[in-house]
Coordinates of N, CA, C and O and ligand atoms in Angstrom, one line a residue:
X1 N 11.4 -9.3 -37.5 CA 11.1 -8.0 -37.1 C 12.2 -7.4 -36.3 O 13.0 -8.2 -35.8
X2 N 12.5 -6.0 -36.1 CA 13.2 -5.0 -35.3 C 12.7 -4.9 -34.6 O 11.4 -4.7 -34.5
X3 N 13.8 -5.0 -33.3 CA 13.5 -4.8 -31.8 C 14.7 -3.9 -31.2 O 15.8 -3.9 -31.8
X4 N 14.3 -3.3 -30.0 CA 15.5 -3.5 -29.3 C 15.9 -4.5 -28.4 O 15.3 -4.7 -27.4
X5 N 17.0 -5.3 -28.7 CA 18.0 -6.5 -27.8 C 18.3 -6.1 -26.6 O 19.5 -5.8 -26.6
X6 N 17.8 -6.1 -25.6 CA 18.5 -6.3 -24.0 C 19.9 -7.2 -24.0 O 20.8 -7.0 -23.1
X7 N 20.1 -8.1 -25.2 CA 21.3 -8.7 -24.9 C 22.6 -8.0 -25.5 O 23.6 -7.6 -24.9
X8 N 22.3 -8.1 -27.0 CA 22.8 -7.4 -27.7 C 23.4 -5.5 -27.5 O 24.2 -4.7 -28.1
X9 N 22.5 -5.3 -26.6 CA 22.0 -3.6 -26.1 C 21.9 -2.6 -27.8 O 22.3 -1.5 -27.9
X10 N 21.4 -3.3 -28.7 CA 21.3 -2.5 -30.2 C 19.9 -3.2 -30.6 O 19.5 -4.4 -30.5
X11 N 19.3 -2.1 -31.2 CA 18.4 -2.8 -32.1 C 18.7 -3.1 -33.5 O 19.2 -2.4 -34.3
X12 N 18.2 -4.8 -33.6 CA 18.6 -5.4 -34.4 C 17.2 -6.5 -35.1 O 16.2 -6.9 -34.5
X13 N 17.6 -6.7 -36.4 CA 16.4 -7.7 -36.8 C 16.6 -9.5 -36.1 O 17.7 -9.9 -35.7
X14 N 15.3 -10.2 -35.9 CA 15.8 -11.5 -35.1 C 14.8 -11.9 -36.1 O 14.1 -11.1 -36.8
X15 N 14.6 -13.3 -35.9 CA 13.1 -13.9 -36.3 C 12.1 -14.5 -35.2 O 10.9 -14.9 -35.3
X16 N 13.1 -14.5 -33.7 CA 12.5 -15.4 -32.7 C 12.8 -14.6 -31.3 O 13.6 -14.7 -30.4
X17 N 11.8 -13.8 -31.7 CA 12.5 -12.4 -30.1 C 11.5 -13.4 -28.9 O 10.6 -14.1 -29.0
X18 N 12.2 -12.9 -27.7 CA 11.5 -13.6 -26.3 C 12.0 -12.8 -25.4 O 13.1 -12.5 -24.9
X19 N 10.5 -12.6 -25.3 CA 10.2 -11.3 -23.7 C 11.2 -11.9 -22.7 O 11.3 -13.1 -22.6
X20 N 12.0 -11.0 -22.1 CA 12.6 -11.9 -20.9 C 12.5 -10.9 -19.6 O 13.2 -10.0 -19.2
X21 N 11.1 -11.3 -19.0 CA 10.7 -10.3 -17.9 C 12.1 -10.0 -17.0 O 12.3 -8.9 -16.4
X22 N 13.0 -11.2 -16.8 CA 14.3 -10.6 -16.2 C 15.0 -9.4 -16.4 O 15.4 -8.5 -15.7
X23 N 15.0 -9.7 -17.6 CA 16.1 -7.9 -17.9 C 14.8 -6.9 -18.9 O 15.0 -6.1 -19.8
X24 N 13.8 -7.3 -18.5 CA 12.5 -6.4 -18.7 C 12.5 -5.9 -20.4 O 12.5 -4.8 -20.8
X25 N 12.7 -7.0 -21.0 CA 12.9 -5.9 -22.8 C 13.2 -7.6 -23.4 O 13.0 -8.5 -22.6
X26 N 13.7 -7.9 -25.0 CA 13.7 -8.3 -25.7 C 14.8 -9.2 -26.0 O 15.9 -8.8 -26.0
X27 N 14.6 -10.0 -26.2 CA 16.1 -11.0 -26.3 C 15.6 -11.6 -27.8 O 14.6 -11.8 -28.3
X28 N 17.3 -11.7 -28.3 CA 17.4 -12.2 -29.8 C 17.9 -13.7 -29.9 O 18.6 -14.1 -29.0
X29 N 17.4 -14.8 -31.2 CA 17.8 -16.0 -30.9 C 19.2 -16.4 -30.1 O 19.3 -17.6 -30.0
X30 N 20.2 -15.6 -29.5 CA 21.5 -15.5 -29.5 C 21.1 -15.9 -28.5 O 21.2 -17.2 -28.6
X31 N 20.6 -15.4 -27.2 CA 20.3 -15.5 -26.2 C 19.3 -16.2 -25.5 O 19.0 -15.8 -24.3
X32 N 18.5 -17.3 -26.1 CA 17.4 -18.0 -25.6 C 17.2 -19.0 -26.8 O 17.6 -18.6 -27.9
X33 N 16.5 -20.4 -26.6 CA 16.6 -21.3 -28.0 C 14.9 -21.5 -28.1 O 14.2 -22.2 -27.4
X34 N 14.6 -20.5 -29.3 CA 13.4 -20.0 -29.7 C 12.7 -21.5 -30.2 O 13.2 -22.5 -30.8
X35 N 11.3 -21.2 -29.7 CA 10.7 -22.5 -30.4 C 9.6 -21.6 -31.3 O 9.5 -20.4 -31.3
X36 N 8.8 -22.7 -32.2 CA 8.0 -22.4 -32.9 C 7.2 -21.2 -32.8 O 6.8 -20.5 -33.8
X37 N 6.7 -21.0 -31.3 CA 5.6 -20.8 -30.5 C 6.2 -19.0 -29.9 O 5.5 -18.2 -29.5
X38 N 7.7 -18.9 -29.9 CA 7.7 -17.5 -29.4 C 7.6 -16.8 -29.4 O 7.6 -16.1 -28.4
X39 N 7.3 -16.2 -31.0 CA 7.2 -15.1 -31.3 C 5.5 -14.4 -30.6 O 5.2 -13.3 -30.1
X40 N 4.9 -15.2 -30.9 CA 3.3 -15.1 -30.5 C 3.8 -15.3 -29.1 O 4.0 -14.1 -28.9
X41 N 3.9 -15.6 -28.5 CA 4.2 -15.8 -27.3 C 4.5 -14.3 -26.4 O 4.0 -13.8 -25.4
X42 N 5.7 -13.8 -27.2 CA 5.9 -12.9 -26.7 C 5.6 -10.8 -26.7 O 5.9 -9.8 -26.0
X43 N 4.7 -11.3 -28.4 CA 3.9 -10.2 -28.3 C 2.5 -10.4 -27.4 O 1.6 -9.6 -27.2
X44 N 2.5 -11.6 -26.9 CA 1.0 -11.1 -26.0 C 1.4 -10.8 -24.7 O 0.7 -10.3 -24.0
X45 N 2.8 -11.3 -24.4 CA 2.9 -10.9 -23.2 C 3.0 -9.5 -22.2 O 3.1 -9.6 -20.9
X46 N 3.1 -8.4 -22.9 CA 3.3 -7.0 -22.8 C 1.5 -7.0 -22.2 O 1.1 -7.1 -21.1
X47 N 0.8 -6.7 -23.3 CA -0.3 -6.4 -23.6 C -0.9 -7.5 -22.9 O -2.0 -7.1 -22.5
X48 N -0.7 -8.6 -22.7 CA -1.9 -9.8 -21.5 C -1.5 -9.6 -20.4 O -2.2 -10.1 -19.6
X49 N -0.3 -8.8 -19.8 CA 0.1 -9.1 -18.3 C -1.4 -8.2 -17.5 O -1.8 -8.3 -16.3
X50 N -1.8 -7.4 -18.3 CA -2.6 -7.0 -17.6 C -3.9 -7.9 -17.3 O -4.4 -7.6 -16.1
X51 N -4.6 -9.0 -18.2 CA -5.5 -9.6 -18.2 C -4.8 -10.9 -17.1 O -5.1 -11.3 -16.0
X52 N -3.7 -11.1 -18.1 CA -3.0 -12.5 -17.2 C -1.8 -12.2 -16.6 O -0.9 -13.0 -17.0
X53 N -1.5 -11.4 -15.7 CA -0.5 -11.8 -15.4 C -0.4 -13.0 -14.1 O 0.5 -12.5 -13.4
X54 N -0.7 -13.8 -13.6 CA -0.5 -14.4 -13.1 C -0.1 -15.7 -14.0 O 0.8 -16.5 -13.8
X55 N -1.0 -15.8 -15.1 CA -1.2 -17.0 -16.1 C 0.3 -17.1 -16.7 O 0.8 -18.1 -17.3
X56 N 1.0 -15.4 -16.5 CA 2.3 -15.2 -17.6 C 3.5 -15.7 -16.0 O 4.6 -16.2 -16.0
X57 N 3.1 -15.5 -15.1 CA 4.4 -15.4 -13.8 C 5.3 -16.7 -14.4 O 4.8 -17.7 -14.8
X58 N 6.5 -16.5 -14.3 CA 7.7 -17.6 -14.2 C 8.0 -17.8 -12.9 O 7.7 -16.8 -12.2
X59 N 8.4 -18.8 -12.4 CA 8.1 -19.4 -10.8 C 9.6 -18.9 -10.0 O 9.8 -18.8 -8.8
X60 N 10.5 -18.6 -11.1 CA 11.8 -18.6 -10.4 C 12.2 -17.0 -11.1 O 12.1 -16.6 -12.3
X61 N 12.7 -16.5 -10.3 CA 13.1 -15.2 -11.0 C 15.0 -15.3 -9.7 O 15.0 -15.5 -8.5
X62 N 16.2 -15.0 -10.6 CA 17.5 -15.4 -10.5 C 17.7 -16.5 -9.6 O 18.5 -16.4 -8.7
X63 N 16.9 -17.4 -9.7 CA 17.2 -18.7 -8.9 C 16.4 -18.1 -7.4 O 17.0 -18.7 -6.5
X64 N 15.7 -17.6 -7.1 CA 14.5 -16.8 -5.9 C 13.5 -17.6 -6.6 O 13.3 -17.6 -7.8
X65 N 12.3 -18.7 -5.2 CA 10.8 -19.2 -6.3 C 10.1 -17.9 -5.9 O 10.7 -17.2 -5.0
X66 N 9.0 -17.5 -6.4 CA 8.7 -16.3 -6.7 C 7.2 -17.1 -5.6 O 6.9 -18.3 -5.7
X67 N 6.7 -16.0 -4.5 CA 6.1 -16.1 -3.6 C 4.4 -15.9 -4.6 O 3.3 -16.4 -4.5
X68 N 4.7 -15.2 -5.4 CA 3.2 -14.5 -6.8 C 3.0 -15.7 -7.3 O 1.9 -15.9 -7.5
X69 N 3.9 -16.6 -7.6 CA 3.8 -17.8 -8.6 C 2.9 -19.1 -7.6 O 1.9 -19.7 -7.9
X70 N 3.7 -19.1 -6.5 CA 2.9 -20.1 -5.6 C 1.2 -19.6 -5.0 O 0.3 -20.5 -4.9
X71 N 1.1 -18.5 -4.8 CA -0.3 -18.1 -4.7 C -0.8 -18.4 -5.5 O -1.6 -19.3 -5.3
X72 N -0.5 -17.9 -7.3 CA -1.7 -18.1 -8.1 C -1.7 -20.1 -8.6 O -2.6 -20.9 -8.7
X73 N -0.8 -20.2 -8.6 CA -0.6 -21.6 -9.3 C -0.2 -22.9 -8.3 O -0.2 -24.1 -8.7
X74 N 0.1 -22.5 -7.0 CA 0.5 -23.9 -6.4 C 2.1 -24.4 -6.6 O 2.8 -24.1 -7.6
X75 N 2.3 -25.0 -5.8 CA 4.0 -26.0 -6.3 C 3.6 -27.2 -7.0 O 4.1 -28.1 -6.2
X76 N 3.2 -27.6 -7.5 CA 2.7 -29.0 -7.9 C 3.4 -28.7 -9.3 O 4.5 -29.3 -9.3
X77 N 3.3 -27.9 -10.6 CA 3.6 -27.7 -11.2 C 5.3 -27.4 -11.5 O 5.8 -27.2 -12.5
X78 N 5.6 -27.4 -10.4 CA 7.1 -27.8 -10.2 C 7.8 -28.6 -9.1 O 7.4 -29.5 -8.3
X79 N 9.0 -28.0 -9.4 CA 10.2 -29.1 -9.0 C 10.9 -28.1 -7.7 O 12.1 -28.0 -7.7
X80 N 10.2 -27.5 -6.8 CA 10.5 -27.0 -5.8 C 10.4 -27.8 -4.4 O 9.5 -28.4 -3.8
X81 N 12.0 -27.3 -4.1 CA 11.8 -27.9 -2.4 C 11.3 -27.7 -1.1 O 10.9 -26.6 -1.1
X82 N 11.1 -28.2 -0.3 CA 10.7 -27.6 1.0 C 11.1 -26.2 1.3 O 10.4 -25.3 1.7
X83 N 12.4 -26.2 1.0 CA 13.3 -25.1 1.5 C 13.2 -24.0 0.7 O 13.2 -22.9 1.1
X84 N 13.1 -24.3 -0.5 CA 13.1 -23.8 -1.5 C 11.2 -22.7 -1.5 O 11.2 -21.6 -2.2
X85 N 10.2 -23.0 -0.9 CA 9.3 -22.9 -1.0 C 9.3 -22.2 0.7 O 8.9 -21.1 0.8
X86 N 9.7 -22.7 1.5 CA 10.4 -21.4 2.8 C 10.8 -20.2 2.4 O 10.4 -19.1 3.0
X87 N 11.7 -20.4 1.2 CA 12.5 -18.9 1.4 C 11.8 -18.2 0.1 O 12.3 -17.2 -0.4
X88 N 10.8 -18.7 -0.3 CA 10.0 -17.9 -1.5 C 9.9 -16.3 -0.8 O 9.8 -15.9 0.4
X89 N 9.8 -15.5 -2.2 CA 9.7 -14.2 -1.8 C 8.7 -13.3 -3.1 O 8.4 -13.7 -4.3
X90 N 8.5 -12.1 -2.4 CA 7.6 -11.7 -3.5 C 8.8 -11.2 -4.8 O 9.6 -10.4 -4.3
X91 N 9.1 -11.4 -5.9 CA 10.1 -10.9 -6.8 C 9.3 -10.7 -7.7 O 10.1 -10.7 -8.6
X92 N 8.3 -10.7 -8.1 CA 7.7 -9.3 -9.3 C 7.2 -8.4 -8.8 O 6.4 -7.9 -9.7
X93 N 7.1 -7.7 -7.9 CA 6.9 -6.7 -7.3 C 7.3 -5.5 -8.6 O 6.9 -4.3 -8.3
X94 N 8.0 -5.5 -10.0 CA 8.5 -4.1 -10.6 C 7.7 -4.5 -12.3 O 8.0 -4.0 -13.4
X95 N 6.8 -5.5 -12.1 CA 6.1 -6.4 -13.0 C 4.8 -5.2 -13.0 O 4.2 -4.8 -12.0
X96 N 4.5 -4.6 -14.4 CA 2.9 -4.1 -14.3 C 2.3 -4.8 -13.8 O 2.2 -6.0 -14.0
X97 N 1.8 -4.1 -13.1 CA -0.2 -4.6 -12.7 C 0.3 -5.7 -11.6 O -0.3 -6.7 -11.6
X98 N 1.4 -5.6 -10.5 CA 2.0 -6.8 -9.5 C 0.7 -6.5 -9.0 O -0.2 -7.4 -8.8
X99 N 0.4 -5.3 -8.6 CA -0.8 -5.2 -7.2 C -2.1 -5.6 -7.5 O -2.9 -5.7 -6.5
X100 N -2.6 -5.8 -8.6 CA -4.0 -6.3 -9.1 C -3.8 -7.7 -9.6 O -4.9 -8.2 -9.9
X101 N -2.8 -8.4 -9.8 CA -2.6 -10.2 -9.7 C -3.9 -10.9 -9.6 O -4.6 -11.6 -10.4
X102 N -4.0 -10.4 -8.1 CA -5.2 -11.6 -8.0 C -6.7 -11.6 -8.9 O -7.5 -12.5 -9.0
X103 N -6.7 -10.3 -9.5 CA -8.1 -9.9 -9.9 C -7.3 -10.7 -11.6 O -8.1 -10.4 -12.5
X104 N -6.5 -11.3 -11.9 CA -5.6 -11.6 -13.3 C -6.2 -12.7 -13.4 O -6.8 -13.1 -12.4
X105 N -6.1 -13.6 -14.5 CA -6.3 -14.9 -15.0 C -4.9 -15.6 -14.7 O -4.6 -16.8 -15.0
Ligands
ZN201 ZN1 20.4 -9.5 -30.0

């Protein structure tokens, strides 16, 4: 399918596009190593952030653990340090629906 590429900055055909909440738009296999599972993956993610976005948060956003990710989910599920978990901060704050999270799956 046709998308527009955040990496590429053109819309282009891919077979394995992946949401990349980082640069907020579309990345082509060029730029991420697509598994079976992405494509579905990342058309629900637009359209579920509203149901789930806590369920969708990535824990690290540019090397920052994301302060949204430890409320809903805990550190157990990762590989974060003490320190690392000190200097957590809120960084999806520009994520739809950041301010209704908690009411999210
Ligand atoms: Zn591309």
């Amino acid at each position: 399918m046709i998308n527009y590429c955040v990496g590429c900055n053109i819309s282009h055909p891919d077979w394995g596009w992946k949401y990349s909440a980082e640069f907020e738009g579309w990345l082509c296999t060029k730029f991420h190593t697509p598994s079976g599972a992405s494509e579905m993956v990342s058309e629900e993610t637009e359209e579920g952030r509203k149901e789930y976005f806590n369920s969708l948060l990535q824990p690290y956003r540019g090397g920052v653990l994301s302060k949204e990710y430890i409320e809903a989910h805990g550190t157990k599920g990762i590989s974060a340090t003490k320190e690392e978990v000190k200097k957590a901060r809120y960084v999806w704050r520009d994520l739809k629906n950041w301010e209704n999270r908690a009411k999210t799956k």
